[in-house]
PDB file of C-alpha atoms in Angstrom:
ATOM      1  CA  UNK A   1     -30.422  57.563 -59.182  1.00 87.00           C
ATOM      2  CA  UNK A   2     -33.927  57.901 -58.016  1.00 96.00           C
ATOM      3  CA  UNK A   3     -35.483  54.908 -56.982  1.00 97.00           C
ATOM      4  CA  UNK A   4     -38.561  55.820 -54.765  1.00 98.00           C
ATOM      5  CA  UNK A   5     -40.896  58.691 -53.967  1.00 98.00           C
ATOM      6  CA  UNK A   6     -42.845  59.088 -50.563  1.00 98.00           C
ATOM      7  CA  UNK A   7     -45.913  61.209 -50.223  1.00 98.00           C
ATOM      8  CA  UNK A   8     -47.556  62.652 -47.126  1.00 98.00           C
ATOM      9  CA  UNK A   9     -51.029  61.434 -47.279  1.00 97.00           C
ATOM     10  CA  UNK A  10     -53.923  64.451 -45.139  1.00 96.00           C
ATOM     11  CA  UNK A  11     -53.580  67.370 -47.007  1.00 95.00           C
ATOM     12  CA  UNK A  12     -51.516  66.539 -49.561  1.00 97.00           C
ATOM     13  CA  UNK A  13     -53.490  63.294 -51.397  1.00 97.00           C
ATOM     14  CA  UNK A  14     -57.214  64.460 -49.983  1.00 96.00           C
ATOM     15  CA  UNK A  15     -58.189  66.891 -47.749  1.00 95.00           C
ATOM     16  CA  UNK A  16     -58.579  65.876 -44.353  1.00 95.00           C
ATOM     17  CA  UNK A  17     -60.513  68.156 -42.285  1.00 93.00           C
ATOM     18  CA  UNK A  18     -64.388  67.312 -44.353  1.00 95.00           C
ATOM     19  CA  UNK A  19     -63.231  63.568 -43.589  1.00 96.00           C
ATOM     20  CA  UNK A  20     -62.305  64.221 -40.117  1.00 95.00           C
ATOM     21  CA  UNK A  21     -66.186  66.279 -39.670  1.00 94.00           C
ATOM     22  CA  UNK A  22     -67.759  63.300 -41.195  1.00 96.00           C
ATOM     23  CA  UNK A  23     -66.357  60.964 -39.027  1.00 96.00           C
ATOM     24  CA  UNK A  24     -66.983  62.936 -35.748  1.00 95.00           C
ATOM     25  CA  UNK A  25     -70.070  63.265 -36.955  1.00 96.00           C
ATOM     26  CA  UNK A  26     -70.722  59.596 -37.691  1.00 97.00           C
ATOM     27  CA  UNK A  27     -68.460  58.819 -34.298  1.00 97.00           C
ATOM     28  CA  UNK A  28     -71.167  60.744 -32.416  1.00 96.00           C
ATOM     29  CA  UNK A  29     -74.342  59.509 -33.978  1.00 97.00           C
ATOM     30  CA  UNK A  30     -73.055  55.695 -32.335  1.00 97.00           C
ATOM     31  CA  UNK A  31     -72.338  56.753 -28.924  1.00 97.00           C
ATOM     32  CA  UNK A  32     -75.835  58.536 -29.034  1.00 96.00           C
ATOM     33  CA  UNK A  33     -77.314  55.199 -29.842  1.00 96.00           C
ATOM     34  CA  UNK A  34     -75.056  53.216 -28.430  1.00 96.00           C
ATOM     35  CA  UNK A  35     -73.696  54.796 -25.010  1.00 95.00           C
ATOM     36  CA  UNK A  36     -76.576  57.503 -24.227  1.00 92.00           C
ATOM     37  CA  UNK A  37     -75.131  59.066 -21.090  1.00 94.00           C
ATOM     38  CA  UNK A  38     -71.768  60.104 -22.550  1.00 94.00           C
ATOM     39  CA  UNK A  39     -73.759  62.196 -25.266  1.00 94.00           C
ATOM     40  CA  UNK A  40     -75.536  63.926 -22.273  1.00 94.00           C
ATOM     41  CA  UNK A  41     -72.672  64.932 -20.416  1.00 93.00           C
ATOM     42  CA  UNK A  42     -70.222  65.641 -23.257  1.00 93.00           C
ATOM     43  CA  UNK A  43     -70.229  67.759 -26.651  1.00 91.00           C
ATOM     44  CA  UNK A  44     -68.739  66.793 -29.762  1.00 91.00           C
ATOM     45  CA  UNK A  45     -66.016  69.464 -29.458  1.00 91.00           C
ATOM     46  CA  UNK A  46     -64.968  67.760 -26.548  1.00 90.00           C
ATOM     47  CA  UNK A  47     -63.039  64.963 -29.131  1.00 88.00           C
ATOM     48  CA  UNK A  48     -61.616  67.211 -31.195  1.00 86.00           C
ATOM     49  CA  UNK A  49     -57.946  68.646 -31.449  1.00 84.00           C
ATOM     50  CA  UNK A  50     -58.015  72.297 -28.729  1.00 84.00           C
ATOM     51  CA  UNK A  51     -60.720  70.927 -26.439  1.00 89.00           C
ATOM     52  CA  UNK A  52     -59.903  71.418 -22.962  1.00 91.00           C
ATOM     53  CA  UNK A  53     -60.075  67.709 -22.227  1.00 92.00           C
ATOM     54  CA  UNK A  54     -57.566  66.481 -24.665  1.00 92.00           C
ATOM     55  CA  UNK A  55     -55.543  69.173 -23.543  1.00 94.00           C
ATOM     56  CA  UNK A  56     -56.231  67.424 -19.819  1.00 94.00           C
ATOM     57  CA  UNK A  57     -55.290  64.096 -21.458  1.00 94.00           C
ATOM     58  CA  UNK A  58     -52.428  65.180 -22.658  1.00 94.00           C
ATOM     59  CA  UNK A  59     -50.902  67.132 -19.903  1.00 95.00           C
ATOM     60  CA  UNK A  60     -51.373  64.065 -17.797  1.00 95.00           C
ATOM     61  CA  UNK A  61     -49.516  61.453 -20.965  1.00 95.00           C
ATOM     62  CA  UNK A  62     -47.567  63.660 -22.944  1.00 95.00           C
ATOM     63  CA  UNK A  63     -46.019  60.528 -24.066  1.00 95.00           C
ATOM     64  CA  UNK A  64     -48.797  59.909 -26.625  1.00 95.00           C
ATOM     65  CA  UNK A  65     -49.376  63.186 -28.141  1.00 94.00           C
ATOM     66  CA  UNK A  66     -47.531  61.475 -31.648  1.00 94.00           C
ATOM     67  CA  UNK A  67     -50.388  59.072 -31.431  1.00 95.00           C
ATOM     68  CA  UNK A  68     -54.001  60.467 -32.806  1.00 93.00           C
ATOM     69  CA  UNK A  69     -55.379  56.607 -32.407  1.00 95.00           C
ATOM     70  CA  UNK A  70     -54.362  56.457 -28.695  1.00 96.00           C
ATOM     71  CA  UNK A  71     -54.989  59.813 -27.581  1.00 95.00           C
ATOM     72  CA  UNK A  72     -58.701  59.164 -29.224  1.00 95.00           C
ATOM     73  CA  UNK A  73     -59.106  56.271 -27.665  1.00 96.00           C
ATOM     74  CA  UNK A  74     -57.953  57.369 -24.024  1.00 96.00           C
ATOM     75  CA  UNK A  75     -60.437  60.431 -24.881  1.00 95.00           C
ATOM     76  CA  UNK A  76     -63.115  57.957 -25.274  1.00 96.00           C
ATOM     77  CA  UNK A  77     -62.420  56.165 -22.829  1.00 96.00           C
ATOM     78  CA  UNK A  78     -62.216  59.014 -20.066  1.00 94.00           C
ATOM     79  CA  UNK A  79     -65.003  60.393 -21.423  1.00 94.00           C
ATOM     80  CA  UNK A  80     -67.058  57.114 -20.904  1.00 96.00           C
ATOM     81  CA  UNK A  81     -66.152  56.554 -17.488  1.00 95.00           C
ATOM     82  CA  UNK A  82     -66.607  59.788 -16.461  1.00 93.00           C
ATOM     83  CA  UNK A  83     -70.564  58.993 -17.922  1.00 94.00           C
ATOM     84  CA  UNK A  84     -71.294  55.890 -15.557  1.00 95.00           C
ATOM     85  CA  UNK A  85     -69.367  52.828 -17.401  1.00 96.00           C
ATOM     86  CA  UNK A  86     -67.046  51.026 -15.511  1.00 95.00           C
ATOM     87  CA  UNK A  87     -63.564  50.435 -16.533  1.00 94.00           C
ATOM     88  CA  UNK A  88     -64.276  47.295 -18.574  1.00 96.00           C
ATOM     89  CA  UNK A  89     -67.425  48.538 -20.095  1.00 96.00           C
ATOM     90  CA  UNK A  90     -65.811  51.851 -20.910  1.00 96.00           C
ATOM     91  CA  UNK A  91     -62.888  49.952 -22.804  1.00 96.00           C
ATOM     92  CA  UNK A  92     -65.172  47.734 -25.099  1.00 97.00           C
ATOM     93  CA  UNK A  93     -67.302  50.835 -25.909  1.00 97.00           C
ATOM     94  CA  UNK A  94     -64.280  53.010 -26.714  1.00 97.00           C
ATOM     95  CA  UNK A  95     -62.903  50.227 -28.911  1.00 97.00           C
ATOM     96  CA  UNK A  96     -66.361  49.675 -30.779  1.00 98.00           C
ATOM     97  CA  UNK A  97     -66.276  53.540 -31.241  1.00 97.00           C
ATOM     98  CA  UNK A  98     -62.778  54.034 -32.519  1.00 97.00           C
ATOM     99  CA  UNK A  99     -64.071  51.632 -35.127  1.00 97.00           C
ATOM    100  CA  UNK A 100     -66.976  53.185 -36.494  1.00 97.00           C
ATOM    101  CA  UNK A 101     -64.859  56.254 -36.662  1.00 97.00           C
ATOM    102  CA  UNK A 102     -61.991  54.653 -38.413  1.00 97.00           C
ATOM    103  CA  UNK A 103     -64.364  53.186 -41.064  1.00 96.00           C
ATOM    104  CA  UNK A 104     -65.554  56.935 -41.552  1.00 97.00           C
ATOM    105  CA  UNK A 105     -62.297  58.556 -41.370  1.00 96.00           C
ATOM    106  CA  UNK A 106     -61.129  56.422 -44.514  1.00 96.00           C
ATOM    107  CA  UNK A 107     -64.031  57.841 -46.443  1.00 96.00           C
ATOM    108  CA  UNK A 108     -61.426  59.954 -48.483  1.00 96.00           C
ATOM    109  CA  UNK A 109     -62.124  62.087 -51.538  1.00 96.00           C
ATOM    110  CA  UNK A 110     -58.734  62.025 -53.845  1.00 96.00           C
ATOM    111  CA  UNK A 111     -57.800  65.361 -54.569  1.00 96.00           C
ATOM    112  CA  UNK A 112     -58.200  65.835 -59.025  1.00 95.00           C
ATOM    113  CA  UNK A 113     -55.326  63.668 -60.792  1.00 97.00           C
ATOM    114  CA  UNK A 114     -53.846  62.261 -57.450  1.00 97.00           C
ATOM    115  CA  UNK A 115     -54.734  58.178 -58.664  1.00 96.00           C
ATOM    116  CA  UNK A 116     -53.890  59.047 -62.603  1.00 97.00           C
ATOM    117  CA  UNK A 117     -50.249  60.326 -60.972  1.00 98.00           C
ATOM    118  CA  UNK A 118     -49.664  57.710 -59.046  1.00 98.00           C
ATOM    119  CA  UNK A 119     -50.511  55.364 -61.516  1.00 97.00           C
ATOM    120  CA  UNK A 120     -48.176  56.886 -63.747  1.00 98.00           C
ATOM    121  CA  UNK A 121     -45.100  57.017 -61.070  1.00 98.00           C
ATOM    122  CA  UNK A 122     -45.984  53.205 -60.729  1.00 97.00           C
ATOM    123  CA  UNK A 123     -45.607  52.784 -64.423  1.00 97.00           C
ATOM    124  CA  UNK A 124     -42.091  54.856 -64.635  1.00 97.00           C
ATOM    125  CA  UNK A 125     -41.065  52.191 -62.393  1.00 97.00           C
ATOM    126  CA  UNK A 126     -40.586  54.208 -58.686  1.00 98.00           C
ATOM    127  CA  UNK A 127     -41.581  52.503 -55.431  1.00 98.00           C
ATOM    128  CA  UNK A 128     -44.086  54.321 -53.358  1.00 98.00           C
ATOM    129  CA  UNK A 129     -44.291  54.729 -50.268  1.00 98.00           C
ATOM    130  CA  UNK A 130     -46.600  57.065 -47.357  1.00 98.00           C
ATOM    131  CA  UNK A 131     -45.300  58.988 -44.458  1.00 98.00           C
ATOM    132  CA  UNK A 132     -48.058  60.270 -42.454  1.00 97.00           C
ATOM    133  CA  UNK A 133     -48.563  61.660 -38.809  1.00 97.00           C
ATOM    134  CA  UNK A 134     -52.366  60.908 -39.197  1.00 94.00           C
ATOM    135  CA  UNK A 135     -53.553  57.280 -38.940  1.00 94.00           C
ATOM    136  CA  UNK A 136     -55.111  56.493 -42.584  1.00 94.00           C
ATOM    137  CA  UNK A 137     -54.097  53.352 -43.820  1.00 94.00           C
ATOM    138  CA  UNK A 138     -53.650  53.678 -47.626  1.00 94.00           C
ATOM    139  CA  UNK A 139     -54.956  50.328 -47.642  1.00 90.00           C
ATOM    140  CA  UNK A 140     -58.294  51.038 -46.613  1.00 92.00           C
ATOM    141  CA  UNK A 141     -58.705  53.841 -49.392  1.00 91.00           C
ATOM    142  CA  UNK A 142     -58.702  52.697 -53.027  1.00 86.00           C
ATOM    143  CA  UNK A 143     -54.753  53.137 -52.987  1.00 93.00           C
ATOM    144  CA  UNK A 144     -53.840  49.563 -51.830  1.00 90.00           C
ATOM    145  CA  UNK A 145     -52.469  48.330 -55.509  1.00 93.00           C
ATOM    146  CA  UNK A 146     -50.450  51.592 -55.369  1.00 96.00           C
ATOM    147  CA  UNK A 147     -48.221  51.862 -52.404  1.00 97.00           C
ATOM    148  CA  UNK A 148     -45.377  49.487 -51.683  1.00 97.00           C
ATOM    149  CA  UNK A 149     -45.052  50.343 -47.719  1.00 97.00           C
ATOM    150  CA  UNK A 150     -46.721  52.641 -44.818  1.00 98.00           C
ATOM    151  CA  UNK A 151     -44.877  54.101 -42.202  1.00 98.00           C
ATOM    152  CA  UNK A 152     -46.896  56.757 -39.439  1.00 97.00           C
ATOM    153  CA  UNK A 153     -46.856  57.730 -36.060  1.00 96.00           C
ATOM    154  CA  UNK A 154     -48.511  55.505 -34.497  1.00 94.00           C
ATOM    155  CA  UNK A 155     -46.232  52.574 -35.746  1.00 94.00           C
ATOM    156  CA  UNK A 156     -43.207  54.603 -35.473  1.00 96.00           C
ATOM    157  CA  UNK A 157     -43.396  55.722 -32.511  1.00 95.00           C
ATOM    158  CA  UNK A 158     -42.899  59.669 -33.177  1.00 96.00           C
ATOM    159  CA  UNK A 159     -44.277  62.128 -35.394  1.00 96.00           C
ATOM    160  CA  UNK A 160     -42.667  64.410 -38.541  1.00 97.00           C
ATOM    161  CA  UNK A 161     -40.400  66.650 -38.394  1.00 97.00           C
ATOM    162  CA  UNK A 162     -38.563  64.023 -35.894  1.00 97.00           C
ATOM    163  CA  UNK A 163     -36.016  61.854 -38.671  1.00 98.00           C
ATOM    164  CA  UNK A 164     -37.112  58.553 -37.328  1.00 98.00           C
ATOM    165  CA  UNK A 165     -39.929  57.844 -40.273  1.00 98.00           C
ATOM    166  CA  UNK A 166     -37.700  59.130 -42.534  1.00 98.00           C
ATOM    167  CA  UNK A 167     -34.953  56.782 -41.686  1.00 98.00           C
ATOM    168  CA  UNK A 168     -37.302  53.854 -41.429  1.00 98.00           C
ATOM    169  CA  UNK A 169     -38.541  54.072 -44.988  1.00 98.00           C
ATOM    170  CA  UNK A 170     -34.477  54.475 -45.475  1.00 98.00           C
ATOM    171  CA  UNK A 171     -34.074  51.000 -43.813  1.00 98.00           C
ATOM    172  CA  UNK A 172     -37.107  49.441 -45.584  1.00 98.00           C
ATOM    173  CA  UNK A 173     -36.027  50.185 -49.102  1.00 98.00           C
ATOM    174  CA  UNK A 174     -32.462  49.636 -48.196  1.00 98.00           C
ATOM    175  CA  UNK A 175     -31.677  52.893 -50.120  1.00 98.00           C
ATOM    176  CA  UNK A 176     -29.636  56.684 -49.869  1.00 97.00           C
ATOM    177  CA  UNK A 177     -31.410  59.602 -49.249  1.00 97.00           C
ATOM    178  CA  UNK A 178     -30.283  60.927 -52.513  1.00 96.00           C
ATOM    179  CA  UNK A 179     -32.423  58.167 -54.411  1.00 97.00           C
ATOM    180  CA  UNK A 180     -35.817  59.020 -52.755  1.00 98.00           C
ATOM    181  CA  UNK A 181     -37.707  62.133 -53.465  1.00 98.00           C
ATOM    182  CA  UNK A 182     -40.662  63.272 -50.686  1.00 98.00           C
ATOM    183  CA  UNK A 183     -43.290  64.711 -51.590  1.00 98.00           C
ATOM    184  CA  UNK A 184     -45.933  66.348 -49.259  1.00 97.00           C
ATOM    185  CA  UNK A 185     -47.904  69.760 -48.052  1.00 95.00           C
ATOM    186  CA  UNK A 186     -46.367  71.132 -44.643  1.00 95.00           C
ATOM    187  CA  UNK A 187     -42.624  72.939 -45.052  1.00 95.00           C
ATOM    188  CA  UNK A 188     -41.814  71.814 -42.133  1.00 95.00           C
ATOM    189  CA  UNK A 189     -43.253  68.447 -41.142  1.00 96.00           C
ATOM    190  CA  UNK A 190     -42.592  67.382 -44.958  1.00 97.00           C
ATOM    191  CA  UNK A 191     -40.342  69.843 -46.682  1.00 96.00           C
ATOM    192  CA  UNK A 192     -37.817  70.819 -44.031  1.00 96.00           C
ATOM    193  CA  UNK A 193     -37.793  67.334 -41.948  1.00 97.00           C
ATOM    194  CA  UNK A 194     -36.699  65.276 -45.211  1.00 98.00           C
ATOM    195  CA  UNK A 195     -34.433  67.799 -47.076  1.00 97.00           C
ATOM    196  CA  UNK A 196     -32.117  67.952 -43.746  1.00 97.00           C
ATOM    197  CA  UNK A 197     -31.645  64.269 -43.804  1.00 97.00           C
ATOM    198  CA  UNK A 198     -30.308  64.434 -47.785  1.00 97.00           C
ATOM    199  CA  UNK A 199     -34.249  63.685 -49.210  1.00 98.00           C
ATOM    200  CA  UNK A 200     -35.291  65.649 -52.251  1.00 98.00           C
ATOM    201  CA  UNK A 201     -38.410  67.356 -52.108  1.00 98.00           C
ATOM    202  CA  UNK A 202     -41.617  68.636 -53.713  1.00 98.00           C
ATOM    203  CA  UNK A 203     -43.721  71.091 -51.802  1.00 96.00           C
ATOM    204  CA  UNK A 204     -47.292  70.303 -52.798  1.00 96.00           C
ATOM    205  CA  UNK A 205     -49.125  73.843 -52.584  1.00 93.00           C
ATOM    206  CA  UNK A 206     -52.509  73.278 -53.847  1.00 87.00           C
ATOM    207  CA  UNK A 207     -54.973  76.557 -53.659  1.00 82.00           C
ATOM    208  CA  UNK A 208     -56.374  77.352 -50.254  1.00 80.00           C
ATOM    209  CA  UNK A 209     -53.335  76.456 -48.704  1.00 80.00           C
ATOM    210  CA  UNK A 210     -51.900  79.216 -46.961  1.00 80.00           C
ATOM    211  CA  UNK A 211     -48.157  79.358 -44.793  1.00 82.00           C
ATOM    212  CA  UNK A 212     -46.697  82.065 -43.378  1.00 79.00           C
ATOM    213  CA  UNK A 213     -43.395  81.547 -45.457  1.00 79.00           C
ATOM    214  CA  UNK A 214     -42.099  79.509 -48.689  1.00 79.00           C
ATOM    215  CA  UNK A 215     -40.947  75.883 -48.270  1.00 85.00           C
ATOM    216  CA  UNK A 216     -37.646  75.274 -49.417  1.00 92.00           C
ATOM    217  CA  UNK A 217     -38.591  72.469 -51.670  1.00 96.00           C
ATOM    218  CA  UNK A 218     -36.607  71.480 -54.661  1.00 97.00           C
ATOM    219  CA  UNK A 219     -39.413  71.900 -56.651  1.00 97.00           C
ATOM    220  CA  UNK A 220     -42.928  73.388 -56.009  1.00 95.00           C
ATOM    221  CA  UNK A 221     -45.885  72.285 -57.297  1.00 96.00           C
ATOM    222  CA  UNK A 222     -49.583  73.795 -57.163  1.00 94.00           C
ATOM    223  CA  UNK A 223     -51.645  70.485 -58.827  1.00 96.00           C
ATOM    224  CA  UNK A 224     -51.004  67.169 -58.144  1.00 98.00           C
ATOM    225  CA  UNK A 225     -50.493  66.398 -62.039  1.00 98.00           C
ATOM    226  CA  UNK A 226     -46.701  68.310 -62.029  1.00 98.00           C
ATOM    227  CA  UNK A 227     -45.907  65.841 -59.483  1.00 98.00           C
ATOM    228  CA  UNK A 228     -44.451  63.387 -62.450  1.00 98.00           C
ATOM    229  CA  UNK A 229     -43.012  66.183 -64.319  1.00 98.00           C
ATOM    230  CA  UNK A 230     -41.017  67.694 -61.024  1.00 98.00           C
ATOM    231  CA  UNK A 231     -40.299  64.143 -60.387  1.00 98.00           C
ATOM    232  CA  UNK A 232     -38.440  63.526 -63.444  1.00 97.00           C
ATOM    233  CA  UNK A 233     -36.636  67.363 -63.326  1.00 97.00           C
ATOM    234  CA  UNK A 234     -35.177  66.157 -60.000  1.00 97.00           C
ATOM    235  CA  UNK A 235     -34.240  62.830 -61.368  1.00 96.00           C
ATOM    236  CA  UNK A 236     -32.312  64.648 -63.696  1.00 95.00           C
ATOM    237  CA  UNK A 237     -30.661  66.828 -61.256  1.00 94.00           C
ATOM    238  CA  UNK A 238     -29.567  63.855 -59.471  1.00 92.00           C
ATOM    239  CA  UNK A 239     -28.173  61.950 -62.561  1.00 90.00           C
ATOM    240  CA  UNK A 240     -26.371  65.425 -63.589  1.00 87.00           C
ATOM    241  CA  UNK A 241     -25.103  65.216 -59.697  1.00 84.00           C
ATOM    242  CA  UNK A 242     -23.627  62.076 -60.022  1.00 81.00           C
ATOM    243  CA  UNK A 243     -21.459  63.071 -62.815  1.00 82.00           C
ATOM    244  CA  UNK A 244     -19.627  65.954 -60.808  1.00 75.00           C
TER     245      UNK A 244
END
């Protein structure tokens, strides 16, 4: 019965926040070399998720809050005409930037056992596929060989806990919601979101990770190497399922 298993990839394949610093970090070091005058008027904190002008940004297109590539870029580019570049300029700078910080942000440090368990979900014969609000390409980690599709927010149009990616990986593999397990770290965004539309699911709660109530996974796991063993629990479960 189960025929593919989806993972959320920040926080539940790597951690994402050291990534995200680094690439800020690198993001910043360009523009000082590169566009002087914005690194004069502006502080790193300014790019970053709370800062009062994202908040700006986003009261004023609300429409791309889903979206962390556009609401980056539209940061940049604010932020760069608001330093002296015109309109043109400040849209080749802010597309140069984005780069160097995309290169960075795919700098990713597997959590312990995450390739050996994909590897061995790959050899049991399950397609894989990622779900992610953030906009890391598995691609463009090490993972390429290892996924069979991608679906985020920025593609989609709308981020977890809306159904929409859920139903698109639905459409893609051309299977039930019974026959695909999800597998990620936030109850809600992961847990919740794919359980109401029939999904089963593995809360991945590795230490550190702290929520202010249970998921209600179908299984629970606190390393990523009980990820094949709750896999094959639930596949169980849904053979035994069948039967009634």
């Amino acid at each position: 019965m189960l025929k593919c298993v989806t993972f959320d990839l920040d926080d539940t394949l790597w951690a994402v926040d050291p990534v995200i610093r680094q690439a800020n970090l690198t993001l910043w070091q360009w523009l000082e070399q590169n566009a002087g005058t914005f690194t004069q008027l502006h502080q790193p904190a300014d790019l970053v998720e709370g800062s009062r002008m994202r908040a700006e940004l986003l009261a004023e297109y609300p429409e791309i809050a889903h979206s962390m590539t556009l609401v980056r870029l539209r940061l940049l580019e604010r932020g760069l005409r608001a330093s002296g570049f015109d309109e043109q300029e400040a849209e080749a700078l802010a597309a140069q930037a984005f780069d160097v910080f995309m290169q960075a942000r795919h700098q990713v440090e597997l959590f312990e056992h995450a390739m050996t368990m994909l590897k061995q979900l790959r050899k049991e014969g399950y397609r894989i596929g990622a779900l992610s609000n953030g906009n890391a390409d598995v691609s463009l980690t090490g993972l390429a060989d290892l996924f069979d599709f991608q679906f985020n927010a920025d593609g989609v149009g709308t981020a977890k806990p809306h159904p929409l990616m859920f139903q698109r990986a639905l459409e893609h593999t051309g299977l039930r919601p019974e026959q695909v397990v999800h597998i990620g770290d936030h109850p809600v965004n992961d847990v919740q979101a794919a359980r109401e539309l029939g999904y089963w699911t593995i809360w991945v709660k590795l230490p550190g990770q702290h929520w202010p109530e249970p998921a209600q996974a179908d299984e629970t796991v606190s390393c990523l190497s009980e990820i094949p063993d709750a896999v094959e629990r639930l596949r169980q479960r849904a053979e035994h399922r069948a039967t009634l």
